[in-house]
Amino acid sequence: MDGNDAVEALSVPEATILDACGDPPLPEMGVIEQVWDTDPIPSDEVRERAAGAAETLPLDSVPEGGEIALGVGSRGIANLPEIVAGVVDALSEAGYEPFVFPAMGSHGGATGEGQREMLNELGVTEEAIGCEIRSSMEVVEVGRTPERDVPVVADANAAAADGIVPINRVKPHTDFDGVVESGLSKMLVIGMGKQRGAKIAHEWAVDWSFRKMIPEITEQLLSELPVVGGVAIVEDQHDDTSILEGVPPSGFLDREAELLETAYEIMPKIPFEEVDVAVFDRQGKDVSGQGLDTNVIGRRPFAINEPEPESPRIKRIYVRGLTETTHGNAMGVGSADVIHEDIVAELDAPTTLINALTASTIRGVRLPPVVETDRAGLVAALSTIGVVDTDTVRVLRAPDTMRLHRLHASPALVEEARSREDLRVVAEPSPIAFEDGAFAAGYGEDHD
């Protein structure tokens, strides 16, 4: 069965949905905007600031002219090529030989060439950053955990270097809550472990939670490998670079935990505790590791031994498509209640399943009901939440779970926004416009 056959077999036509649900009236939608106070690093200063962060690292243990392996690979990081280039600048000027290795677990199809291509798509090329990229899936075992005897592995190129410096964004993780979540430590444990290390970690997380595993294995890696520090990135609500900081090995847990608290405080969120229907235009690995950020949607239905976030409480989620740069990886699509047929058409089943198998979260790639059009998706979602009053129903539409500045909102949410200092009404509610069943309206911003 090819892609077109799959879409035809799974997608329910709009007419069928409307016949089943009675073609109910839909709420009007206005546009609201979140008011955020941000202080990003100017784009023309990012490279210099990254170099300054690298200059603070304790490099005395690295011999003159020694090789320093830079771990890079997380998607969705703003200014990533400039940040990596800045670190390369600083280390090169100090007399060292930096090189980049992909620290991204099983991503890129779990192949060395695939991971190099992913770096290329992130703008991290040898020409852009000024140093060599060494991409291989080969790992070496550097030890075993004391109590559970779990093998600890690391990228062979990194392990052979004179120093290791991961470069990563510190942010809330989608699968677990802990003292440290996504950031430098996780990049060491899972990203640097390549496909084998990622698989080991996710398998053991079933009985040994990530919140306990990552700190313990991080400490072991710090003692066994020449990790000389890391460059931590924190982004603001607009996903602009807000903090660039060199973190010594001694700060991988303590300082990283402090930066995580800051990241939680300034991460973009849905500005309402209760939502009846949330519509997201797209999901993807460049938006979140789970496609839809679980911290934003308040759902974590396939996490390993972890409770769901307390809020927001969303009754139904409809997702319209995949991002281009996710390359068909629909990891996390199981968080949605209804999806558009475009997701099925774009879905790369092998890539998606490999990701799910590595992460031990196969429930995350279960396909929800598939609809032909946006009108059908919205009607299907609204028809399953009880009696709907178009004046009071709480419907929200956003580009994705990362871009939450401007939102389409139903009249009830627009009225609530009028009384709040953190929200501003941009456009009054008006009837939803469809073109061939698809939403016609954008947001009036670059992320339309």
Short mmCIF file of C-alpha atoms in Angstrom, two decimals:
data_model
loop_
_atom_site.label_atom_id
_atom_site.label_comp_id
_atom_site.label_asym_id
_atom_site.label_seq_id
_atom_site.Cartn_x
_atom_site.Cartn_y
_atom_site.Cartn_z
CA MET A 1 0.00 0.00 0.00
CA ASP A 2 1.54 3.32 -1.07
CA GLY A 3 0.98 6.70 0.59
CA ASN A 4 -2.02 7.60 -1.52
CA ASP A 5 -3.66 4.26 -0.80
CA ALA A 6 -3.08 4.74 2.93
CA VAL A 7 -4.66 8.19 2.88
CA GLU A 8 -7.65 6.92 0.92
CA ALA A 9 -8.10 3.96 3.24
CA LEU A 10 -7.83 5.90 6.51
CA SER A 11 -9.26 9.36 5.79
CA VAL A 12 -12.93 10.00 6.51
CA PRO A 13 -14.54 12.43 4.03
CA GLU A 14 -15.90 15.74 5.25
CA ALA A 15 -19.41 14.86 4.06
CA THR A 16 -19.42 11.72 6.20
CA ILE A 17 -18.38 13.69 9.31
CA LEU A 18 -21.01 16.36 8.69
CA ASP A 19 -23.73 13.76 8.12
CA ALA A 20 -22.81 12.02 11.37
CA CYS A 21 -22.57 15.22 13.42
CA GLY A 22 -25.39 17.23 11.85
CA ASP A 23 -23.21 20.05 10.46
CA PRO A 24 -23.35 22.03 13.73
CA PRO A 25 -22.71 25.78 13.96
CA LEU A 26 -19.06 26.64 14.66
CA PRO A 27 -17.85 29.35 17.03
CA GLU A 28 -16.46 32.55 15.60
CA MET A 29 -12.74 33.08 16.11
CA GLY A 30 -10.74 36.19 16.95
CA VAL A 31 -7.00 36.67 17.42
CA ILE A 32 -5.28 37.26 20.75
CA GLU A 33 -1.65 37.89 21.59
CA GLN A 34 0.40 37.01 24.65
CA VAL A 35 2.29 39.97 26.15
CA TRP A 36 5.83 38.86 26.97
CA ASP A 37 8.71 40.86 28.40
CA THR A 38 11.85 39.45 26.78
CA ASP A 39 15.50 40.44 26.51
CA PRO A 40 17.11 38.31 23.79
CA ILE A 41 20.76 38.42 22.82
CA PRO A 42 21.02 40.50 19.61
CA SER A 43 21.58 38.19 16.65
CA ASP A 44 24.78 39.97 15.64
CA GLU A 45 26.24 39.31 19.12
CA VAL A 46 25.39 35.61 19.42
CA ARG A 47 28.65 34.28 17.95
CA GLU A 48 30.78 36.51 20.17
CA ARG A 49 28.73 35.65 23.26
CA ALA A 50 29.06 31.94 22.51
CA ALA A 51 32.82 32.36 22.23
CA GLY A 52 32.81 34.14 25.58
CA ALA A 53 30.90 31.26 27.16
CA ALA A 54 33.45 28.76 25.86
CA GLU A 55 36.34 30.87 27.16
CA THR A 56 35.07 30.41 30.74
CA LEU A 57 35.42 26.62 30.62
CA PRO A 58 38.24 24.96 32.59
CA LEU A 59 40.46 23.70 29.77
CA ASP A 60 43.71 23.22 31.73
CA SER A 61 43.45 19.44 31.47
CA VAL A 62 43.49 19.55 27.65
CA PRO A 63 47.03 19.42 26.24
CA GLU A 64 48.19 22.19 23.93
CA GLY A 65 46.91 21.47 20.44
CA GLY A 66 44.58 18.79 21.83
CA GLU A 67 41.34 17.78 20.16
CA ILE A 68 38.07 18.89 21.72
CA ALA A 69 34.88 17.13 20.62
CA LEU A 70 31.80 19.36 20.46
CA GLY A 71 28.48 17.54 20.86
CA VAL A 72 25.79 19.11 18.67
CA GLY A 73 22.47 17.89 17.34
CA SER A 74 19.28 19.09 19.01
CA ARG A 75 16.74 20.49 16.58
CA GLY A 76 14.82 23.71 16.88
CA ILE A 77 17.61 25.71 18.54
CA ALA A 78 17.77 29.31 17.36
CA ASN A 79 21.13 30.58 16.06
CA LEU A 80 22.70 27.13 16.36
CA PRO A 81 25.31 27.55 13.57
CA GLU A 82 26.43 30.89 15.04
CA ILE A 83 26.63 29.43 18.55
CA VAL A 84 28.71 26.45 17.42
CA ALA A 85 30.93 28.71 15.29
CA GLY A 86 31.52 30.96 18.30
CA VAL A 87 32.64 28.01 20.42
CA VAL A 88 34.91 26.85 17.61
CA ASP A 89 36.38 30.36 17.36
CA ALA A 90 37.24 30.45 21.06
CA LEU A 91 38.78 26.99 21.19
CA SER A 92 40.75 27.47 18.00
CA GLU A 93 42.15 30.82 19.17
CA ALA A 94 43.17 29.14 22.44
CA GLY A 95 45.30 26.66 20.47
CA TYR A 96 43.03 23.61 20.46
CA GLU A 97 41.65 21.52 17.58
CA PRO A 98 37.85 21.40 17.88
CA PHE A 99 35.64 19.06 15.86
CA VAL A 100 31.90 18.44 15.96
CA PHE A 101 30.23 15.07 16.44
CA PRO A 102 26.45 14.52 16.20
CA ALA A 103 25.05 13.95 19.70
CA MET A 104 21.52 13.00 18.75
CA GLY A 105 20.92 9.39 19.80
CA SER A 106 19.14 7.48 17.02
CA HIS A 107 18.02 10.45 14.95
CA GLY A 108 18.91 10.70 11.28
CA GLY A 109 17.76 7.14 10.66
CA ALA A 110 20.42 5.87 13.09
CA THR A 111 23.18 6.19 10.46
CA GLY A 112 26.32 8.28 10.43
CA GLU A 113 25.48 9.82 7.06
CA GLY A 114 21.92 10.49 8.16
CA GLN A 115 23.15 12.35 11.23
CA ARG A 116 25.61 14.39 9.17
CA GLU A 117 22.74 15.34 6.87
CA MET A 118 20.66 16.38 9.88
CA LEU A 119 23.45 18.68 11.03
CA ASN A 120 23.60 20.08 7.52
CA GLU A 121 19.87 20.84 7.63
CA LEU A 122 20.42 22.63 10.95
CA GLY A 123 23.00 24.83 9.22
CA VAL A 124 25.87 23.13 11.04
CA THR A 125 28.24 22.50 8.13
CA GLU A 126 32.02 22.46 8.16
CA GLU A 127 32.03 25.66 6.12
CA ALA A 128 29.64 27.46 8.49
CA ILE A 129 31.32 26.50 11.76
CA GLY A 130 34.97 26.37 10.69
CA CYS A 131 35.90 22.88 11.84
CA GLU A 132 35.63 19.20 10.91
CA ILE A 133 32.50 17.11 11.51
CA ARG A 134 33.06 13.46 12.41
CA SER A 135 29.85 11.46 12.14
CA SER A 136 29.71 7.80 13.06
CA MET A 137 27.35 5.51 14.98
CA GLU A 138 30.30 3.67 16.55
CA VAL A 139 30.30 3.72 20.34
CA VAL A 140 32.60 2.42 23.05
CA GLU A 141 31.64 1.16 26.47
CA VAL A 142 33.20 3.40 29.10
CA GLY A 143 31.81 1.72 32.20
CA ARG A 144 28.79 0.16 33.89
CA THR A 145 26.50 1.60 36.53
CA PRO A 146 27.36 0.45 40.08
CA GLU A 147 24.05 -0.97 41.27
CA ARG A 148 22.21 -2.07 38.12
CA ASP A 149 25.25 -2.96 35.97
CA VAL A 150 23.89 -1.01 32.99
CA PRO A 151 26.45 -0.46 30.21
CA VAL A 152 27.43 3.19 29.70
CA VAL A 153 28.45 3.97 26.12
CA ALA A 154 29.69 7.04 24.27
CA ASP A 155 30.46 8.15 20.72
CA ALA A 156 33.82 6.63 19.81
CA ASN A 157 35.16 9.84 18.25
CA ALA A 158 34.24 11.86 21.34
CA ALA A 159 35.68 9.29 23.74
CA ALA A 160 39.02 9.39 21.88
CA ALA A 161 39.31 13.18 22.09
CA ASP A 162 41.29 15.13 24.67
CA GLY A 163 38.20 17.06 25.74
CA ILE A 164 34.43 16.94 25.29
CA VAL A 165 32.06 19.92 25.27
CA PRO A 166 28.33 19.38 24.66
CA ILE A 167 26.41 22.38 23.28
CA ASN A 168 22.71 22.20 24.03
CA ARG A 169 19.57 24.04 25.01
CA VAL A 170 18.35 23.61 28.58
CA LYS A 171 14.58 23.17 28.59
CA PRO A 172 11.76 21.13 30.12
CA HIS A 173 11.64 17.58 28.81
CA THR A 174 8.52 16.14 27.27
CA ASP A 175 8.76 12.68 28.87
CA PHE A 176 9.77 13.25 32.48
CA ASP A 177 10.21 15.72 35.32
CA GLY A 178 13.51 15.86 37.17
CA VAL A 179 16.25 17.99 38.65
CA VAL A 180 17.73 18.12 35.15
CA GLU A 181 15.76 17.39 31.99
CA SER A 182 16.73 18.35 28.43
CA GLY A 183 20.17 19.89 28.39
CA LEU A 184 23.85 19.14 28.80
CA SER A 185 23.48 16.04 30.98
CA LYS A 186 20.86 14.41 28.77
CA MET A 187 23.01 15.09 25.71
CA LEU A 188 25.87 13.22 27.37
CA VAL A 189 23.76 10.25 28.43
CA ILE A 190 21.47 9.80 25.43
CA GLY A 191 22.69 12.02 22.59
CA MET A 192 26.35 11.04 22.90
CA GLY A 193 25.34 7.41 23.39
CA LYS A 194 24.07 7.29 19.79
CA GLN A 195 21.41 4.70 18.92
CA ARG A 196 22.74 2.06 21.28
CA GLY A 197 22.99 4.42 24.25
CA ALA A 198 19.57 5.92 23.58
CA LYS A 199 18.01 2.47 23.38
CA ILE A 200 19.72 1.30 26.57
CA ALA A 201 18.54 4.39 28.43
CA HIS A 202 14.94 4.13 27.29
CA GLU A 203 14.76 0.40 28.00
CA TRP A 204 16.06 0.83 31.53
CA ALA A 205 13.80 3.83 32.12
CA VAL A 206 10.86 1.41 32.23
CA ASP A 207 12.07 0.22 35.64
CA TRP A 208 14.53 2.98 36.48
CA SER A 209 13.13 6.46 35.88
CA PHE A 210 14.95 9.04 33.78
CA ARG A 211 14.93 11.43 36.73
CA LYS A 212 17.22 9.01 38.59
CA MET A 213 19.10 7.55 35.64
CA ILE A 214 20.36 10.72 33.97
CA PRO A 215 22.07 12.25 37.04
CA GLU A 216 23.73 8.94 37.96
CA ILE A 217 25.02 8.17 34.47
CA THR A 218 26.07 11.81 34.00
CA GLU A 219 28.29 11.59 37.06
CA GLN A 220 29.81 8.37 35.74
CA LEU A 221 30.50 9.89 32.32
CA LEU A 222 32.10 12.93 33.94
CA SER A 223 34.43 10.66 35.89
CA GLU A 224 35.30 8.37 32.97
CA LEU A 225 35.57 10.83 30.06
CA PRO A 226 37.43 14.15 29.54
CA VAL A 227 34.32 16.32 29.71
CA VAL A 228 35.68 19.82 30.28
CA GLY A 229 32.32 21.56 30.44
CA GLY A 230 29.39 22.49 28.25
CA VAL A 231 27.78 25.50 26.64
CA ALA A 232 24.21 25.90 27.86
CA ILE A 233 21.54 27.74 25.90
CA VAL A 234 18.25 29.06 27.26
CA GLU A 235 15.62 30.50 24.93
CA ASP A 236 12.80 32.93 25.68
CA GLN A 237 9.09 32.77 24.80
CA HIS A 238 9.82 33.80 21.21
CA ASP A 239 12.44 31.03 20.91
CA ASP A 240 15.20 33.63 20.74
CA THR A 241 18.55 33.05 22.43
CA SER A 242 18.31 34.51 25.92
CA ILE A 243 21.22 32.94 27.84
CA LEU A 244 24.57 31.55 26.65
CA GLU A 245 26.66 30.21 29.50
CA GLY A 246 29.71 28.05 29.92
CA VAL A 247 29.04 25.38 32.54
CA PRO A 248 31.99 23.53 34.14
CA PRO A 249 31.70 19.79 34.82
CA SER A 250 30.90 20.52 38.46
CA GLY A 251 27.82 22.45 37.35
CA PHE A 252 26.28 19.85 35.06
CA LEU A 253 23.69 18.98 37.67
CA ASP A 254 23.50 21.95 40.04
CA ARG A 255 23.84 24.87 37.62
CA GLU A 256 21.88 23.06 34.96
CA ALA A 257 19.04 22.63 37.47
CA GLU A 258 19.02 26.40 38.06
CA LEU A 259 18.94 27.10 34.33
CA LEU A 260 16.08 24.62 33.99
CA GLU A 261 14.04 26.62 36.51
CA THR A 262 14.61 29.72 34.39
CA ALA A 263 13.62 27.82 31.25
CA TYR A 264 10.38 26.70 32.90
CA GLU A 265 9.59 30.28 33.89
CA ILE A 266 10.00 31.71 30.40
CA MET A 267 8.86 28.85 28.16
CA PRO A 268 5.82 29.67 25.99
CA LYS A 269 2.60 28.19 27.33
CA ILE A 270 -1.08 28.10 26.48
CA PRO A 271 -2.50 31.02 28.49
CA PHE A 272 -5.64 29.19 29.69
CA GLU A 273 -6.10 26.39 32.22
CA GLU A 274 -9.22 24.98 30.53
CA VAL A 275 -9.60 24.48 26.76
CA ASP A 276 -12.33 22.48 25.04
CA VAL A 277 -10.63 22.09 21.66
CA ALA A 278 -7.05 22.98 20.72
CA VAL A 279 -6.03 23.03 17.06
CA PHE A 280 -2.34 22.92 16.11
CA ASP A 281 -1.35 23.64 12.53
CA ARG A 282 1.68 21.37 12.71
CA GLN A 283 3.79 19.08 14.83
CA GLY A 284 7.34 17.85 14.36
CA LYS A 285 10.63 16.87 15.94
CA ASP A 286 11.91 20.40 15.39
CA VAL A 287 9.02 21.66 17.53
CA SER A 288 9.39 19.08 20.30
CA GLY A 289 10.88 15.65 20.80
CA GLN A 290 7.31 14.40 21.03
CA GLY A 291 6.02 16.45 18.13
CA LEU A 292 3.64 18.26 20.46
CA ASP A 293 5.30 19.54 23.64
CA THR A 294 3.70 17.61 26.48
CA ASN A 295 4.35 20.48 28.88
CA VAL A 296 2.23 22.72 26.63
CA ILE A 297 -0.67 20.37 25.93
CA GLY A 298 -0.86 18.92 29.45
CA ARG A 299 -0.76 15.36 28.12
CA ARG A 300 1.86 12.68 28.55
CA PRO A 301 -0.05 9.54 27.60
CA PHE A 302 2.93 7.39 26.67
CA ALA A 303 5.68 8.48 29.08
CA ILE A 304 7.60 5.91 31.09
CA ASN A 305 6.69 5.94 34.79
CA GLU A 306 5.85 9.64 34.76
CA PRO A 307 2.64 11.47 35.67
CA GLU A 308 0.97 13.87 33.25
CA PRO A 309 1.33 17.64 33.78
CA GLU A 310 -1.46 19.12 35.89
CA SER A 311 -2.40 21.75 33.32
CA PRO A 312 -3.65 22.83 30.90
CA ARG A 313 -6.68 20.58 30.64
CA ILE A 314 -7.59 20.15 26.97
CA LYS A 315 -10.56 17.98 26.06
CA ARG A 316 -9.72 17.47 22.38
CA ILE A 317 -6.66 18.11 20.21
CA TYR A 318 -6.77 18.33 16.41
CA VAL A 319 -3.47 18.46 14.47
CA ARG A 320 -3.38 19.60 10.85
CA GLY A 321 0.06 18.60 9.52
CA LEU A 322 3.77 17.89 9.98
CA THR A 323 6.62 20.37 9.76
CA GLU A 324 8.82 20.11 6.70
CA THR A 325 12.00 19.54 8.69
CA THR A 326 10.59 16.61 10.67
CA HIS A 327 10.90 14.63 7.40
CA GLY A 328 7.86 12.51 8.06
CA ASN A 329 8.75 11.66 11.65
CA ALA A 330 5.34 11.76 13.35
CA MET A 331 6.58 10.80 16.81
CA GLY A 332 3.98 11.88 19.37
CA VAL A 333 1.03 11.89 16.97
CA GLY A 334 -0.72 9.64 19.48
CA SER A 335 -1.23 12.68 21.72
CA ALA A 336 -3.83 14.04 19.29
CA ASP A 337 -7.48 13.02 19.19
CA VAL A 338 -8.03 13.81 15.49
CA ILE A 339 -5.54 14.43 12.67
CA HIS A 340 -5.72 15.75 9.11
CA GLU A 341 -5.04 13.38 6.23
CA ASP A 342 -1.96 15.45 5.32
CA ILE A 343 -0.17 13.84 8.27
CA VAL A 344 -0.79 10.37 6.87
CA ALA A 345 0.36 11.50 3.42
CA GLU A 346 3.60 12.93 4.82
CA LEU A 347 4.30 10.26 7.45
CA ASP A 348 7.53 8.27 7.10
CA ALA A 349 6.65 5.03 8.87
CA PRO A 350 10.18 3.56 9.28
CA THR A 351 11.65 6.78 10.70
CA THR A 352 8.71 7.24 13.04
CA LEU A 353 8.79 3.66 14.29
CA ILE A 354 12.57 3.61 14.78
CA ASN A 355 12.23 6.71 16.95
CA ALA A 356 9.38 5.12 18.92
CA LEU A 357 11.23 1.82 19.39
CA THR A 358 14.38 3.59 20.56
CA ALA A 359 12.35 5.66 23.03
CA SER A 360 10.20 2.67 24.12
CA THR A 361 7.10 4.77 23.47
CA ILE A 362 5.27 2.98 20.67
CA ARG A 363 1.93 4.23 21.95
CA GLY A 364 3.10 7.65 20.91
CA VAL A 365 2.82 6.74 17.22
CA ARG A 366 -0.68 5.28 17.27
CA LEU A 367 -2.73 6.99 14.59
CA PRO A 368 -5.81 8.90 15.79
CA PRO A 369 -8.89 9.17 13.56
CA VAL A 370 -8.02 10.79 10.21
CA VAL A 371 -10.21 13.43 8.54
CA GLU A 372 -10.23 14.92 5.09
CA THR A 373 -10.52 18.64 5.94
CA ASP A 374 -10.10 21.19 8.72
CA ARG A 375 -13.85 21.69 8.86
CA ALA A 376 -14.27 17.96 9.42
CA GLY A 377 -11.54 17.94 12.09
CA LEU A 378 -13.06 20.81 14.05
CA VAL A 379 -16.58 19.40 13.80
CA ALA A 380 -15.40 15.95 14.89
CA ALA A 381 -13.60 17.40 17.92
CA LEU A 382 -16.49 19.63 18.98
CA SER A 383 -19.06 16.88 18.55
CA THR A 384 -17.45 14.70 21.22
CA ILE A 385 -17.20 17.13 24.15
CA GLY A 386 -20.91 17.35 25.05
CA VAL A 387 -23.43 20.08 24.36
CA VAL A 388 -21.69 22.99 22.62
CA ASP A 389 -22.69 26.63 23.00
CA THR A 390 -20.76 28.67 20.44
CA ASP A 391 -20.66 31.64 22.81
CA THR A 392 -19.10 29.74 25.71
CA VAL A 393 -17.09 26.93 24.08
CA ARG A 394 -13.33 27.40 24.55
CA VAL A 395 -11.50 26.81 21.25
CA LEU A 396 -7.90 27.75 20.58
CA ARG A 397 -5.76 27.45 17.44
CA ALA A 398 -1.96 27.82 17.35
CA PRO A 399 0.80 27.29 14.76
CA ASP A 400 2.40 24.64 17.00
CA THR A 401 3.36 24.10 20.64
CA MET A 402 6.50 26.23 20.30
CA ARG A 403 4.95 29.29 18.65
CA LEU A 404 2.26 30.55 20.98
CA HIS A 405 2.55 34.32 20.66
CA ARG A 406 -0.55 34.88 18.52
CA LEU A 407 -3.51 32.55 18.77
CA HIS A 408 -6.94 32.20 17.24
CA ALA A 409 -9.49 32.16 20.06
CA SER A 410 -13.23 31.66 20.37
CA PRO A 411 -15.44 34.45 21.86
CA ALA A 412 -15.26 33.08 25.41
CA LEU A 413 -11.46 33.18 25.37
CA VAL A 414 -11.38 36.59 23.70
CA GLU A 415 -13.61 37.99 26.46
CA GLU A 416 -11.31 36.52 29.12
CA ALA A 417 -8.30 38.04 27.36
CA ARG A 418 -9.79 41.55 27.62
CA SER A 419 -9.50 41.45 31.41
CA ARG A 420 -5.91 40.17 31.59
CA GLU A 421 -2.71 42.19 31.46
CA ASP A 422 -0.77 39.29 29.93
CA LEU A 423 -3.08 39.09 26.90
CA ARG A 424 -4.12 41.50 24.17
CA VAL A 425 -6.97 41.27 21.68
CA VAL A 426 -5.64 41.70 18.13
CA ALA A 427 -8.76 40.91 16.10
CA GLU A 428 -12.41 40.59 17.09
CA PRO A 429 -14.21 37.28 16.54
CA SER A 430 -15.64 36.65 13.09
CA PRO A 431 -17.00 33.56 11.28
CA ILE A 432 -14.39 30.94 10.44
CA ALA A 433 -13.45 31.12 6.77
CA PHE A 434 -12.66 27.90 4.92
CA GLU A 435 -11.13 27.40 1.47
CA ASP A 436 -11.86 23.90 0.16
CA GLY A 437 -12.42 22.81 3.74
CA ALA A 438 -9.13 24.29 5.02
CA PHE A 439 -8.76 27.18 7.46
CA ALA A 440 -8.27 30.33 5.40
CA ALA A 441 -7.03 32.69 8.10
CA GLY A 442 -3.45 33.08 9.30
CA TYR A 443 -2.07 34.89 12.35
CA GLY A 444 -0.67 38.05 10.86
CA GLU A 445 2.89 37.08 11.87
CA ASP A 446 5.90 35.36 10.32
CA HIS A 447 4.69 31.96 11.51
CA ASP A 448 1.48 31.97 9.43
#
